Amino acid sequence: MYRKFSCREVKLSTGSMFLQQLINGLSLGSIYALIALGYTMVYGIVKLINFAHGDVMMIGAYAGYFVLRAMGTSVSGMACAFLAAMIVCGLLSLVIERFAYRPLRNAPRLNSLITAIAVELILQNVMRVLPFVGPDPRQYPTMPVKNFNIGAVSVSNLQLIVIISSAVLMIILNFIVNYTKTGKSMQAVSYDMKAASLMGISVNRTIAVTFVIGSVLAGAGGVLYATAYPQVDPMMGYMPGLKAFIAAVLGGIGSIPGSMLGGVILGIAETLTKGFLSSQFADAISFSILIIILLVKPTGIFGKRTTVKV
């Protein structure tokens, strides 16, 4: 016996699946947005696309992994994992900025771009040869999954952690940038580095703080990404870092609200593609969005057209 489904049942099923994929996309997009903020903050100040940012996220995920292995997946263990990932990534960003990027600050941009790619490869391969890490993937410790049903839509506790944590971190970042002295310094250096220096702002310190804040968010994003997709390996930061770069370009690289919106849009587009088409097309859709936005509106959604005098 075969049951015949009415049009109404099919519509309800499609509608509930659409809502489910929206929630999944919001969870994934929140992670992309966190990582994209690091790209956009660094680019907004020193006009550098830091391609090593995804691998900083990977190191944050490993820092969280070792803490969770030691402390377990309790609430305190998760909190310590976030803290450890943020601290490790913040300190790592200071080293990278001081020894890799600062000496090239006045060099042509291509030099800094090549250096960023070199730093990315160094981080990946250093993690591969470390005896306590190695090249093999590892299962990431996560909390037991509990699903909450809201009508026909299911939301897991891990998704709630990802969405709420990302939202809180974005609110804190918005407060720092708009309402603190450090944030005002960052805006001033972004607008005119030489004029900011003449006004008594320490440019080197402000740029270093910008790298630290972006890397702290990447460390938190690494723990959230590994929690949502519970596996870590030295190459895990490559694709999320690339997707976060697409999110930053989509929203308008250099614009903090744009990066947040771009990450959410990209996450939703990716999960809708997986839900209604095929998971094999997800990456193709993401890179197609990058090509389309560069052709149609290269400055991104919130980007502003600027003129350069020569």
mmCIF file with all atom_site columns, C-alpha atoms in Angstrom, residues 31 34-35 39 50-68 81 84-86 88-90 92-93 96 117-130 132-138 140 214-227 229 231-242 244:
data_model
loop_
_atom_site.group_PDB
_atom_site.id
_atom_site.type_symbol
_atom_site.label_atom_id
_atom_site.label_alt_id
_atom_site.label_comp_id
_atom_site.label_asym_id
_atom_site.label_entity_id
_atom_site.label_seq_id
_atom_site.pdbx_PDB_ins_code
_atom_site.Cartn_x
_atom_site.Cartn_y
_atom_site.Cartn_z
_atom_site.occupancy
_atom_site.B_iso_or_equiv
_atom_site.pdbx_formal_charge
_atom_site.auth_seq_id
_atom_site.auth_comp_id
_atom_site.auth_asym_id
_atom_site.auth_atom_id
_atom_site.pdbx_PDB_model_num
ATOM 1  C CA . ILE A 1 31  ? 30.628 31.222 12.468 1.00 0.00 ? 31  ILE A CA 1
ATOM 2  C CA . LEU A 1 34  ? 32.936 35.773 13.330 1.00 0.00 ? 34  LEU A CA 1
ATOM 3  C CA . ILE A 1 35  ? 35.862 34.731 11.153 1.00 0.00 ? 35  ILE A CA 1
ATOM 4  C CA . TYR A 1 39  ? 39.469 39.827 7.673  1.00 0.00 ? 39  TYR A CA 1
ATOM 5  C CA . ASN A 1 50  ? 45.271 38.147 5.948  1.00 0.00 ? 50  ASN A CA 1
ATOM 6  C CA . PHE A 1 51  ? 44.916 34.710 4.349  1.00 0.00 ? 51  PHE A CA 1
ATOM 7  C CA . ALA A 1 52  ? 46.496 33.134 7.452  1.00 0.00 ? 52  ALA A CA 1
ATOM 8  C CA . HIS A 1 53  ? 43.360 34.053 9.402  1.00 0.00 ? 53  HIS A CA 1
ATOM 9  C CA . GLY A 1 54  ? 41.651 30.700 8.742  1.00 0.00 ? 54  GLY A CA 1
ATOM 10 C CA . ASP A 1 55  ? 44.660 28.871 10.152 1.00 0.00 ? 55  ASP A CA 1
ATOM 11 C CA . VAL A 1 56  ? 44.622 31.042 13.253 1.00 0.00 ? 56  VAL A CA 1
ATOM 12 C CA . MET A 1 57  ? 41.066 29.744 13.642 1.00 0.00 ? 57  MET A CA 1
ATOM 13 C CA . MET A 1 58  ? 42.406 26.175 13.289 1.00 0.00 ? 58  MET A CA 1
ATOM 14 C CA . ILE A 1 59  ? 44.924 26.729 16.085 1.00 0.00 ? 59  ILE A CA 1
ATOM 15 C CA . GLY A 1 60  ? 42.125 28.099 18.260 1.00 0.00 ? 60  GLY A CA 1
ATOM 16 C CA . ALA A 1 61  ? 40.141 24.932 17.603 1.00 0.00 ? 61  ALA A CA 1
ATOM 17 C CA . TYR A 1 62  ? 43.120 22.814 18.695 1.00 0.00 ? 62  TYR A CA 1
ATOM 18 C CA . ALA A 1 63  ? 43.575 24.906 21.850 1.00 0.00 ? 63  ALA A CA 1
ATOM 19 C CA . GLY A 1 64  ? 39.934 24.260 22.693 1.00 0.00 ? 64  GLY A CA 1
ATOM 20 C CA . TYR A 1 65  ? 40.386 20.574 21.846 1.00 0.00 ? 65  TYR A CA 1
ATOM 21 C CA . PHE A 1 66  ? 43.168 20.042 24.398 1.00 0.00 ? 66  PHE A CA 1
ATOM 22 C CA . VAL A 1 67  ? 41.274 21.941 27.095 1.00 0.00 ? 67  VAL A CA 1
ATOM 23 C CA . LEU A 1 68  ? 38.107 19.917 26.490 1.00 0.00 ? 68  LEU A CA 1
ATOM 24 C CA . ALA A 1 81  ? 38.032 26.100 25.952 1.00 0.00 ? 81  ALA A CA 1
ATOM 25 C CA . ALA A 1 84  ? 42.131 29.253 25.979 1.00 0.00 ? 84  ALA A CA 1
ATOM 26 C CA . ALA A 1 85  ? 41.400 29.516 22.243 1.00 0.00 ? 85  ALA A CA 1
ATOM 27 C CA . MET A 1 86  ? 41.011 33.285 22.458 1.00 0.00 ? 86  MET A CA 1
ATOM 28 C CA . VAL A 1 88  ? 46.315 31.476 22.250 1.00 0.00 ? 88  VAL A CA 1
ATOM 29 C CA . CYS A 1 89  ? 45.040 33.098 19.037 1.00 0.00 ? 89  CYS A CA 1
ATOM 30 C CA . GLY A 1 90  ? 45.511 36.593 20.455 1.00 0.00 ? 90  GLY A CA 1
ATOM 31 C CA . LEU A 1 92  ? 49.782 34.198 18.064 1.00 0.00 ? 92  LEU A CA 1
ATOM 32 C CA . SER A 1 93  ? 48.439 37.222 16.190 1.00 0.00 ? 93  SER A CA 1
ATOM 33 C CA . ILE A 1 96  ? 52.559 37.220 13.325 1.00 0.00 ? 96  ILE A CA 1
ATOM 34 C CA . ILE A 1 117 ? 50.065 33.016 2.125  1.00 0.00 ? 117 ILE A CA 1
ATOM 35 C CA . ALA A 1 118 ? 53.491 31.966 3.448  1.00 0.00 ? 118 ALA A CA 1
ATOM 36 C CA . VAL A 1 119 ? 52.325 32.366 7.064  1.00 0.00 ? 119 VAL A CA 1
ATOM 37 C CA . GLU A 1 120 ? 49.277 30.245 6.233  1.00 0.00 ? 120 GLU A CA 1
ATOM 38 C CA . LEU A 1 121 ? 51.448 27.420 4.899  1.00 0.00 ? 121 LEU A CA 1
ATOM 39 C CA . ILE A 1 122 ? 53.829 27.678 7.851  1.00 0.00 ? 122 ILE A CA 1
ATOM 40 C CA . LEU A 1 123 ? 51.014 27.354 10.400 1.00 0.00 ? 123 LEU A CA 1
ATOM 41 C CA . GLN A 1 124 ? 49.499 24.371 8.601  1.00 0.00 ? 124 GLN A CA 1
ATOM 42 C CA . ASN A 1 125 ? 52.766 22.473 8.292  1.00 0.00 ? 125 ASN A CA 1
ATOM 43 C CA . VAL A 1 126 ? 54.035 23.301 11.782 1.00 0.00 ? 126 VAL A CA 1
ATOM 44 C CA . MET A 1 127 ? 50.846 21.789 13.205 1.00 0.00 ? 127 MET A CA 1
ATOM 45 C CA . ARG A 1 128 ? 51.286 18.721 10.989 1.00 0.00 ? 128 ARG A CA 1
ATOM 46 C CA . VAL A 1 129 ? 54.782 17.975 12.330 1.00 0.00 ? 129 VAL A CA 1
ATOM 47 C CA . LEU A 1 130 ? 54.101 18.653 16.008 1.00 0.00 ? 130 LEU A CA 1
ATOM 48 C CA . PHE A 1 132 ? 51.073 16.042 19.955 1.00 0.00 ? 132 PHE A CA 1
ATOM 49 C CA . VAL A 1 133 ? 49.020 17.213 16.933 1.00 0.00 ? 133 VAL A CA 1
ATOM 50 C CA . GLY A 1 134 ? 50.054 15.344 13.779 1.00 0.00 ? 134 GLY A CA 1
ATOM 51 C CA . PRO A 1 135 ? 48.423 15.254 10.344 1.00 0.00 ? 135 PRO A CA 1
ATOM 52 C CA . ASP A 1 136 ? 45.562 12.886 11.183 1.00 0.00 ? 136 ASP A CA 1
ATOM 53 C CA . PRO A 1 137 ? 42.055 14.157 11.965 1.00 0.00 ? 137 PRO A CA 1
ATOM 54 C CA . ARG A 1 138 ? 40.838 13.918 15.562 1.00 0.00 ? 138 ARG A CA 1
ATOM 55 C CA . TYR A 1 140 ? 36.405 16.868 18.750 1.00 0.00 ? 140 TYR A CA 1
ATOM 56 C CA . GLY A 1 214 ? 40.262 39.729 14.982 1.00 0.00 ? 214 GLY A CA 1
ATOM 57 C CA . SER A 1 215 ? 42.238 36.657 16.063 1.00 0.00 ? 215 SER A CA 1
ATOM 58 C CA . VAL A 1 216 ? 40.338 36.398 19.360 1.00 0.00 ? 216 VAL A CA 1
ATOM 59 C CA . LEU A 1 217 ? 37.116 36.211 17.353 1.00 0.00 ? 217 LEU A CA 1
ATOM 60 C CA . ALA A 1 218 ? 38.738 33.635 15.037 1.00 0.00 ? 218 ALA A CA 1
ATOM 61 C CA . GLY A 1 219 ? 39.708 31.514 18.069 1.00 0.00 ? 219 GLY A CA 1
ATOM 62 C CA . ALA A 1 220 ? 36.120 31.567 19.316 1.00 0.00 ? 220 ALA A CA 1
ATOM 63 C CA . GLY A 1 221 ? 34.958 30.776 15.788 1.00 0.00 ? 221 GLY A CA 1
ATOM 64 C CA . GLY A 1 222 ? 37.330 27.795 15.676 1.00 0.00 ? 222 GLY A CA 1
ATOM 65 C CA . VAL A 1 223 ? 35.832 26.301 18.835 1.00 0.00 ? 223 VAL A CA 1
ATOM 66 C CA . LEU A 1 224 ? 32.292 26.919 17.545 1.00 0.00 ? 224 LEU A CA 1
ATOM 67 C CA . TYR A 1 225 ? 33.087 25.430 14.123 1.00 0.00 ? 225 TYR A CA 1
ATOM 68 C CA . ALA A 1 226 ? 34.670 22.335 15.666 1.00 0.00 ? 226 ALA A CA 1
ATOM 69 C CA . THR A 1 227 ? 31.674 22.020 17.998 1.00 0.00 ? 227 THR A CA 1
ATOM 70 C CA . TYR A 1 229 ? 31.430 19.847 12.884 1.00 0.00 ? 229 TYR A CA 1
ATOM 71 C CA . GLN A 1 231 ? 36.573 16.997 13.850 1.00 0.00 ? 231 GLN A CA 1
ATOM 72 C CA . VAL A 1 232 ? 39.909 18.839 13.828 1.00 0.00 ? 232 VAL A CA 1
ATOM 73 C CA . ASP A 1 233 ? 42.926 18.546 11.571 1.00 0.00 ? 233 ASP A CA 1
ATOM 74 C CA . PRO A 1 234 ? 45.711 20.954 10.493 1.00 0.00 ? 234 PRO A CA 1
ATOM 75 C CA . MET A 1 235 ? 43.945 21.729 7.198  1.00 0.00 ? 235 MET A CA 1
ATOM 76 C CA . MET A 1 236 ? 40.536 22.453 8.715  1.00 0.00 ? 236 MET A CA 1
ATOM 77 C CA . GLY A 1 237 ? 40.947 26.246 8.625  1.00 0.00 ? 237 GLY A CA 1
ATOM 78 C CA . TYR A 1 238 ? 41.500 26.523 4.884  1.00 0.00 ? 238 TYR A CA 1
ATOM 79 C CA . MET A 1 239 ? 37.945 26.233 3.594  1.00 0.00 ? 239 MET A CA 1
ATOM 80 C CA . PRO A 1 240 ? 36.141 28.087 6.445  1.00 0.00 ? 240 PRO A CA 1
ATOM 81 C CA . GLY A 1 241 ? 38.744 30.850 6.105  1.00 0.00 ? 241 GLY A CA 1
ATOM 82 C CA . LEU A 1 242 ? 38.093 31.075 2.391  1.00 0.00 ? 242 LEU A CA 1
ATOM 83 C CA . ALA A 1 244 ? 34.720 33.842 5.585  1.00 0.00 ? 244 ALA A CA 1
#
